[in-house]
PDB file of C-alpha atoms and ligand atoms in Angstrom:
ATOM      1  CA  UNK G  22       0.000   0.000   0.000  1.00 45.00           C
ATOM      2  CA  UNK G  23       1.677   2.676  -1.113  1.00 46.00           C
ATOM      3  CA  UNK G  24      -0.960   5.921  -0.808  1.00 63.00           C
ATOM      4  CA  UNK G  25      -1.329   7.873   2.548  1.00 71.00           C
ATOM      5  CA  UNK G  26      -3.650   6.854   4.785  1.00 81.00           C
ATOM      6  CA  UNK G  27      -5.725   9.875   6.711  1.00 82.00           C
ATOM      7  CA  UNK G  28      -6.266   7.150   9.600  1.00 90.00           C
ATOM      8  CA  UNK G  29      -3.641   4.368  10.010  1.00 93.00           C
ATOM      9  CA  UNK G  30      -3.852   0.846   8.542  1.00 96.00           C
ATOM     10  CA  UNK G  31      -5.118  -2.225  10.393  1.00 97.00           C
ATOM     11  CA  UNK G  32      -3.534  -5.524  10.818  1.00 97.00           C
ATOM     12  CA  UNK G  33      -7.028  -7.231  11.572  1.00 98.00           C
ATOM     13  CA  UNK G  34      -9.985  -6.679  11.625  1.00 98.00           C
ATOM     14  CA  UNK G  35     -13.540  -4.798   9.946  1.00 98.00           C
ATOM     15  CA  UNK G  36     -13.269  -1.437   8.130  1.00 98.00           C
ATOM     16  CA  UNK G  37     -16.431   0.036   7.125  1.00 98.00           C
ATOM     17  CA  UNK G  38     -15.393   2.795   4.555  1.00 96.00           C
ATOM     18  CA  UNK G  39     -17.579   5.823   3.156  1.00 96.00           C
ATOM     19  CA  UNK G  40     -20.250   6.363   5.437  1.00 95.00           C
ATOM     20  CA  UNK G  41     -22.147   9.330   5.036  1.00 88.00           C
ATOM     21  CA  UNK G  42     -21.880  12.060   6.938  1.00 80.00           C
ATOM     22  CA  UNK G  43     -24.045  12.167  10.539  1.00 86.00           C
ATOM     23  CA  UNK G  44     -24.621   8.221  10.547  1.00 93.00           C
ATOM     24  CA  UNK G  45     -21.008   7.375  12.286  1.00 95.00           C
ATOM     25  CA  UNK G  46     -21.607   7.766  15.952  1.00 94.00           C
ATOM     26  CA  UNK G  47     -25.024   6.157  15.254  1.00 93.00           C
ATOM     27  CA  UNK G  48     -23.123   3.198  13.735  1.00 96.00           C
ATOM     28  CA  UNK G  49     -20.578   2.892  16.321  1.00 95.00           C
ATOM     29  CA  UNK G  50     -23.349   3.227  19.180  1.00 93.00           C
ATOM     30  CA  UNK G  51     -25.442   0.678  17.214  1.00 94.00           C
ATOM     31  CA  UNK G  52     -22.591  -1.702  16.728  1.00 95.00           C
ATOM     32  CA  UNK G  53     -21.970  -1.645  20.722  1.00 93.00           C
ATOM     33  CA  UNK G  54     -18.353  -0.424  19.745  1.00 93.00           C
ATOM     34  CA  UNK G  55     -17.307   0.546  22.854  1.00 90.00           C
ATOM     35  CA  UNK G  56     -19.355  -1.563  25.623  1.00 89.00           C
ATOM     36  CA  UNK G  57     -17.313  -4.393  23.620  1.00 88.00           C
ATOM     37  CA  UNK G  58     -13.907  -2.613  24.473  1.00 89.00           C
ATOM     38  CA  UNK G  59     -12.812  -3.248  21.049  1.00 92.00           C
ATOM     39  CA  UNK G  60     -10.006  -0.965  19.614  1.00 96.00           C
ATOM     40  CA  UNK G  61     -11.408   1.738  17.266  1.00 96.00           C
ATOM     41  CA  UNK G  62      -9.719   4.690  14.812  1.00 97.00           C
ATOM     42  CA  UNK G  63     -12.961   6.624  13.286  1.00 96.00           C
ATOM     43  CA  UNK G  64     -12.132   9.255  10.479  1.00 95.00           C
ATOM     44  CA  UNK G  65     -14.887  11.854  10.273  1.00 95.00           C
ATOM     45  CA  UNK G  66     -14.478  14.427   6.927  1.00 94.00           C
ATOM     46  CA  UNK G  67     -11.658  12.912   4.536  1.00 94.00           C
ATOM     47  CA  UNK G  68     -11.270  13.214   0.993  1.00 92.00           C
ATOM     48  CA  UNK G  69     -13.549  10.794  -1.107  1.00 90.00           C
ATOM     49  CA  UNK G  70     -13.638  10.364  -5.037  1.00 89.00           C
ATOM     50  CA  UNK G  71     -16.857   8.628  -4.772  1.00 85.00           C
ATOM     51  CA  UNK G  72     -18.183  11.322  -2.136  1.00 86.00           C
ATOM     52  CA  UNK G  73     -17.784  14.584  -1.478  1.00 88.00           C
ATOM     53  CA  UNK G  74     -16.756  13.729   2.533  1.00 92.00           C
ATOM     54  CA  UNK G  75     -16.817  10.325   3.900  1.00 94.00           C
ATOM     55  CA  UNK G  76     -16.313   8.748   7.176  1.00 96.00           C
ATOM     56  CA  UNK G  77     -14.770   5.488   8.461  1.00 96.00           C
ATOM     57  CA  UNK G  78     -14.360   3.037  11.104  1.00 97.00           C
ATOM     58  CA  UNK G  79     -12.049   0.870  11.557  1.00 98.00           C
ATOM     59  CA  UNK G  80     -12.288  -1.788  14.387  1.00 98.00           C
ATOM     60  CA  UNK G  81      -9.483  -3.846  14.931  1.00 97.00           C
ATOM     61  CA  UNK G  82      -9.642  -7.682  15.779  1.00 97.00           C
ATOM     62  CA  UNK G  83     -12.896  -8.101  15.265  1.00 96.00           C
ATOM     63  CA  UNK G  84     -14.940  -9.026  12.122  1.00 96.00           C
ATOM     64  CA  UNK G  85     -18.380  -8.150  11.568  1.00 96.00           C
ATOM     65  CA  UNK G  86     -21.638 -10.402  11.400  1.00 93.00           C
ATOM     66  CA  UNK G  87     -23.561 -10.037   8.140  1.00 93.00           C
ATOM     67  CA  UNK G  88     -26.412  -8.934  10.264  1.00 93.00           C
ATOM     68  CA  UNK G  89     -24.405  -6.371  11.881  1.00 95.00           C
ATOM     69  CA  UNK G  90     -23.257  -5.418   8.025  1.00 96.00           C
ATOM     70  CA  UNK G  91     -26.857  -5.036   6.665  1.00 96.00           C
ATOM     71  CA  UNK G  92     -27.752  -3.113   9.830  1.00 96.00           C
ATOM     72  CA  UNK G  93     -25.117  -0.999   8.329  1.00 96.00           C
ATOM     73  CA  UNK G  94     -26.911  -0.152   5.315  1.00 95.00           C
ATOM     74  CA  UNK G  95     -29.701   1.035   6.914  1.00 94.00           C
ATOM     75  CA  UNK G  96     -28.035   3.992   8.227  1.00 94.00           C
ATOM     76  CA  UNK G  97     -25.405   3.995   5.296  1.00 94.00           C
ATOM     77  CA  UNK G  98     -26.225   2.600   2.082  1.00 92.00           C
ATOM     78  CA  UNK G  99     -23.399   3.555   0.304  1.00 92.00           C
ATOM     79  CA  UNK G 100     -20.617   2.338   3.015  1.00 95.00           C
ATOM     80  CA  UNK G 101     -18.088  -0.574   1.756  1.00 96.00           C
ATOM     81  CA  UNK G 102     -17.585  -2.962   4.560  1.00 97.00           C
ATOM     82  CA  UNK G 103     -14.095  -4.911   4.388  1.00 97.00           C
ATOM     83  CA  UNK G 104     -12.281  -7.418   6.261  1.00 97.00           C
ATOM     84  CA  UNK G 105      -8.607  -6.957   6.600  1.00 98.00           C
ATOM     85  CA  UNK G 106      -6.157 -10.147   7.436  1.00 98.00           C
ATOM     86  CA  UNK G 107      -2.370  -9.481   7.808  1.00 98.00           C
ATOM     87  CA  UNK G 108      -2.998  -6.026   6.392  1.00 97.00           C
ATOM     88  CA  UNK G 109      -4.801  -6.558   3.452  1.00 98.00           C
ATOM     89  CA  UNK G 110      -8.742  -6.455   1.960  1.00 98.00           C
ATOM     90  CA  UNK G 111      -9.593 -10.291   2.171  1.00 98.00           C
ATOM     91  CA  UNK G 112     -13.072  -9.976   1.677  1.00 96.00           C
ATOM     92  CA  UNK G 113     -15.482  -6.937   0.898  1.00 96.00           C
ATOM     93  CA  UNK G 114     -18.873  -8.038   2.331  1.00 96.00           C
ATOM     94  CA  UNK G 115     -21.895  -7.683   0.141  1.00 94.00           C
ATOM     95  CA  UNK G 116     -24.636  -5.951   2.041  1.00 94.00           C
ATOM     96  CA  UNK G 117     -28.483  -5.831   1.392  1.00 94.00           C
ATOM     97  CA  UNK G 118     -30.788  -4.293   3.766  1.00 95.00           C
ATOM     98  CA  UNK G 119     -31.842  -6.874   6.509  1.00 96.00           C
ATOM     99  CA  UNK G 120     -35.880  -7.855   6.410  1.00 96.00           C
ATOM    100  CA  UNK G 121     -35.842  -7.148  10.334  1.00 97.00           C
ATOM    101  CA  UNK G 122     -33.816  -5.839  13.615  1.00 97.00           C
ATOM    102  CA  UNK G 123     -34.964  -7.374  16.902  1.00 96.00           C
ATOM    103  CA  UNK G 124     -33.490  -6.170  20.215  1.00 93.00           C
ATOM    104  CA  UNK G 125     -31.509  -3.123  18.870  1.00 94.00           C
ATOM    105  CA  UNK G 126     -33.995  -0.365  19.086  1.00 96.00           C
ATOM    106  CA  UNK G 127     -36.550   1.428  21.570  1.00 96.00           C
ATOM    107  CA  UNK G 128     -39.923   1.695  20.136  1.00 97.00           C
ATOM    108  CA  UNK G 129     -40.583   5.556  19.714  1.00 97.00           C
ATOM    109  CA  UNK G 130     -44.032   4.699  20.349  1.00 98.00           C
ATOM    110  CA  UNK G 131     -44.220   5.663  24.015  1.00 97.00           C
ATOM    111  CA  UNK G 132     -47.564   3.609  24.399  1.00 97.00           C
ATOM    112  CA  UNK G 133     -46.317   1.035  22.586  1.00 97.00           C
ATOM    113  CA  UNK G 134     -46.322  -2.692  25.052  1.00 97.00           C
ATOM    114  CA  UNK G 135     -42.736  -3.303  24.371  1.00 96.00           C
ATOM    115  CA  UNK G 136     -41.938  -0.390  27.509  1.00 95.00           C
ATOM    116  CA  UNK G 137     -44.264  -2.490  29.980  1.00 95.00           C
ATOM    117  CA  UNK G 138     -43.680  -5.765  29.189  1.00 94.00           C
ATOM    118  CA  UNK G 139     -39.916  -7.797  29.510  1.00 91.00           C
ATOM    119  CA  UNK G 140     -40.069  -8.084  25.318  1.00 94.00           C
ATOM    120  CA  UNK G 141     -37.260  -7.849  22.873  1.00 94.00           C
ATOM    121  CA  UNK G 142     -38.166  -5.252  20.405  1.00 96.00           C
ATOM    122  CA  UNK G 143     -38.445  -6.357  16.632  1.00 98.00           C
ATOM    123  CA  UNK G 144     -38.637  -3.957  13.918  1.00 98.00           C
ATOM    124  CA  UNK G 145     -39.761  -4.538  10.364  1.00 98.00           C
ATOM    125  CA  UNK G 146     -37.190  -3.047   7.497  1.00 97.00           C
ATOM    126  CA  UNK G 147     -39.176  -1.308   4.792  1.00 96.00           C
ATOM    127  CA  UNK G 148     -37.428   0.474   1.655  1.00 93.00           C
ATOM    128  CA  UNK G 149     -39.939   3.636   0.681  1.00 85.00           C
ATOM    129  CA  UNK G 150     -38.232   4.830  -1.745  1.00 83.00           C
ATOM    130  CA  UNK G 151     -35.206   6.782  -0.672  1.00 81.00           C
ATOM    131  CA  UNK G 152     -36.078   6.535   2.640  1.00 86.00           C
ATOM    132  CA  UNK G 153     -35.752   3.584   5.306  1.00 93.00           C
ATOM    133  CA  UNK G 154     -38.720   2.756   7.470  1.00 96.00           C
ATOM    134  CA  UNK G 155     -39.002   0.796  10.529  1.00 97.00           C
ATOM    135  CA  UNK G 156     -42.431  -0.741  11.195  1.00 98.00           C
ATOM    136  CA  UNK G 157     -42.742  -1.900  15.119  1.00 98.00           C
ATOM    137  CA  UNK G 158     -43.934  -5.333  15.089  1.00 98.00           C
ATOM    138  CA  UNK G 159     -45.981  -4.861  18.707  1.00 98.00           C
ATOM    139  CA  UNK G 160     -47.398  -1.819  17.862  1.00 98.00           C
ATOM    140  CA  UNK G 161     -47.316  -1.994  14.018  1.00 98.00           C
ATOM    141  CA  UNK G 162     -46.490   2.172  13.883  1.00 98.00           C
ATOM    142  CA  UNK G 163     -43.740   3.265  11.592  1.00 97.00           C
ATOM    143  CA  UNK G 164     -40.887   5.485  12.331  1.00 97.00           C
ATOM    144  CA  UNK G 165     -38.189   7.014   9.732  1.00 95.00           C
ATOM    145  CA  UNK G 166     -34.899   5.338  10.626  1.00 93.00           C
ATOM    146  CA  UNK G 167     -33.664   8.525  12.626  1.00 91.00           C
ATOM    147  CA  UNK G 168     -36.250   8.171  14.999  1.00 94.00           C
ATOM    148  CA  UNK G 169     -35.408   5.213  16.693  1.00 95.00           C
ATOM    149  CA  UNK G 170     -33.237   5.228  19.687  1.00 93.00           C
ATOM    150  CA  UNK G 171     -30.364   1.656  19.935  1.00 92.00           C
ATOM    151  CA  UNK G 172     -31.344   0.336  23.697  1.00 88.00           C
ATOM    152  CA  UNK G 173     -28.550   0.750  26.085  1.00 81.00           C
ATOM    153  CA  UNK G 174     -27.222  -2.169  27.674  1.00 75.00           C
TER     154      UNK G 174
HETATM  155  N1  CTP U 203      -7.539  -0.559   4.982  1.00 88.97           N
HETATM  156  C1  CTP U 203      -7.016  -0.504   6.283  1.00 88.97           C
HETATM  157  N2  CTP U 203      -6.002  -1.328   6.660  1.00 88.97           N
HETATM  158  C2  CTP U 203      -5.475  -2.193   5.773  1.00 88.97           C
HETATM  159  C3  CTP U 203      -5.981  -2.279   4.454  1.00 88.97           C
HETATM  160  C4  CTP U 203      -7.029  -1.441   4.084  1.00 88.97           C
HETATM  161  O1  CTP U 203      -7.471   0.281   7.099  1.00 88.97           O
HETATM  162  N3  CTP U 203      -4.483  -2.964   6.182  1.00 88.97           N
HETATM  163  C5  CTP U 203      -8.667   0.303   4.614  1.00 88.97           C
HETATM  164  C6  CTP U 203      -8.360   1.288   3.494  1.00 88.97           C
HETATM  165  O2  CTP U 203      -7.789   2.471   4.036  1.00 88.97           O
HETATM  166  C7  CTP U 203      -9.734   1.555   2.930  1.00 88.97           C
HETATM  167  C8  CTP U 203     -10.448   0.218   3.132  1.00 88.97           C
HETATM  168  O3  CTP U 203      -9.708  -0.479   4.110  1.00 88.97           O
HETATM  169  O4  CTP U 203     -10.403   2.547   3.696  1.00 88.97           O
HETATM  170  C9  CTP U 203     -10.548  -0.579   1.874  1.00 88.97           C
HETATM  171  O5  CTP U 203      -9.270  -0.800   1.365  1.00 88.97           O
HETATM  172  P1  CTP U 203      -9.007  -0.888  -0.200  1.00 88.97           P
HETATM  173  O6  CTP U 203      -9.920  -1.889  -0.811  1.00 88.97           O
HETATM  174  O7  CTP U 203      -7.537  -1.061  -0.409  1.00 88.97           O
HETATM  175  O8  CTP U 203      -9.386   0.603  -0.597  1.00 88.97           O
HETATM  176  P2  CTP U 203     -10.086   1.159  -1.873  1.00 88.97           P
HETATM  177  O9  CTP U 203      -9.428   0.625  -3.085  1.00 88.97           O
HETATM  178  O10 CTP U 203     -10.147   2.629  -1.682  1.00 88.97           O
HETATM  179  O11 CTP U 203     -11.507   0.491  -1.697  1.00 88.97           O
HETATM  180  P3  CTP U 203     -12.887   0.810  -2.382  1.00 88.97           P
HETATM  181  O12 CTP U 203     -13.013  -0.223  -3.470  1.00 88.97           O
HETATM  182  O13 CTP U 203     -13.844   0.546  -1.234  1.00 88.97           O
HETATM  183  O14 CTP U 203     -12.867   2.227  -2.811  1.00 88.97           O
HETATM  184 ZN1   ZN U 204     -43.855  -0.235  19.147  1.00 88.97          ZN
END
């Protein structure tokens, strides 16, 4: 590798590469980044050719589910999610948006069952055009995807 790097390379583990602006913190807060202690370098602003600015995380020693991935892309459609080994790209994960997310998010619904009762909350994905929806499967309401909250531990 021969180009600078704005943030330094990894030896292992996940780099998730040109996220769009305002979704990082959400994805490192959704990905439980730091109640998991793992080692993180996040780049906010740097020079894209694709994008204008793009963001990245890079979490060493650790390697992504593909349900974390797709959870991803609900927040950042256009990020590139690759797994380094020994310093290099060994895999680039294909994402798709997942069908559902249980036990990530609080219902914004404050009525909604899932506050009273000891339930894991499940949320339908829904593409509406350019938007993401997330239908609450207790209370069946929608919310936009920046509505809902992640749960803390
Ligand atoms: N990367 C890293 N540590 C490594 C190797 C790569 O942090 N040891 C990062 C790169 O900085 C980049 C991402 O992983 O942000 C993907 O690497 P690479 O495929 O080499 O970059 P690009 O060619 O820019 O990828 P893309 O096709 O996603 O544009
Ligand atoms: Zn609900």
């Amino acid at each position: 590798m021969n180009k600078t790097l704005s943030v330094s390379a990894i030896q292992n583990g996940t780099v998730i590469d040109h996220i769009t602006s305002d979704q990082t913190l959400r994805i490192i807060h959704m990905l439980r980044l730091l109640d998991r202690k793992h080692t993180v370098t996040v780049g906010f602003n740097l020079p894209s050719k694709r994008m204008k600015l793009k963001d990245l995380i890079k979490i060493e020693n650790h390697v992504l589910t593909n349900q974390e991935a797709n959870e991803i892309t609900v927040f950042a459609p256009e990020a590139t999610i690759n797994i380094i080994k020994n310093f290099e790209v060994v895999q680039k994960i294909i994402t798709s948006l997942p069908p559902s997310i249980g036990g990530l998010f609080i219902c914004p619904n404050p009525i909604c069952v899932t506050h009273a009762e000891p339930v894991k909350s499940f949320f339908t994905v829904q593409e509406q055009g350019k938007h993401v929806q997330l239908i609450c499967h207790y209370c069946e309401k929608t919310f936009d995807r920046n509505q809902v909250r992640v749960k803390a531990l």
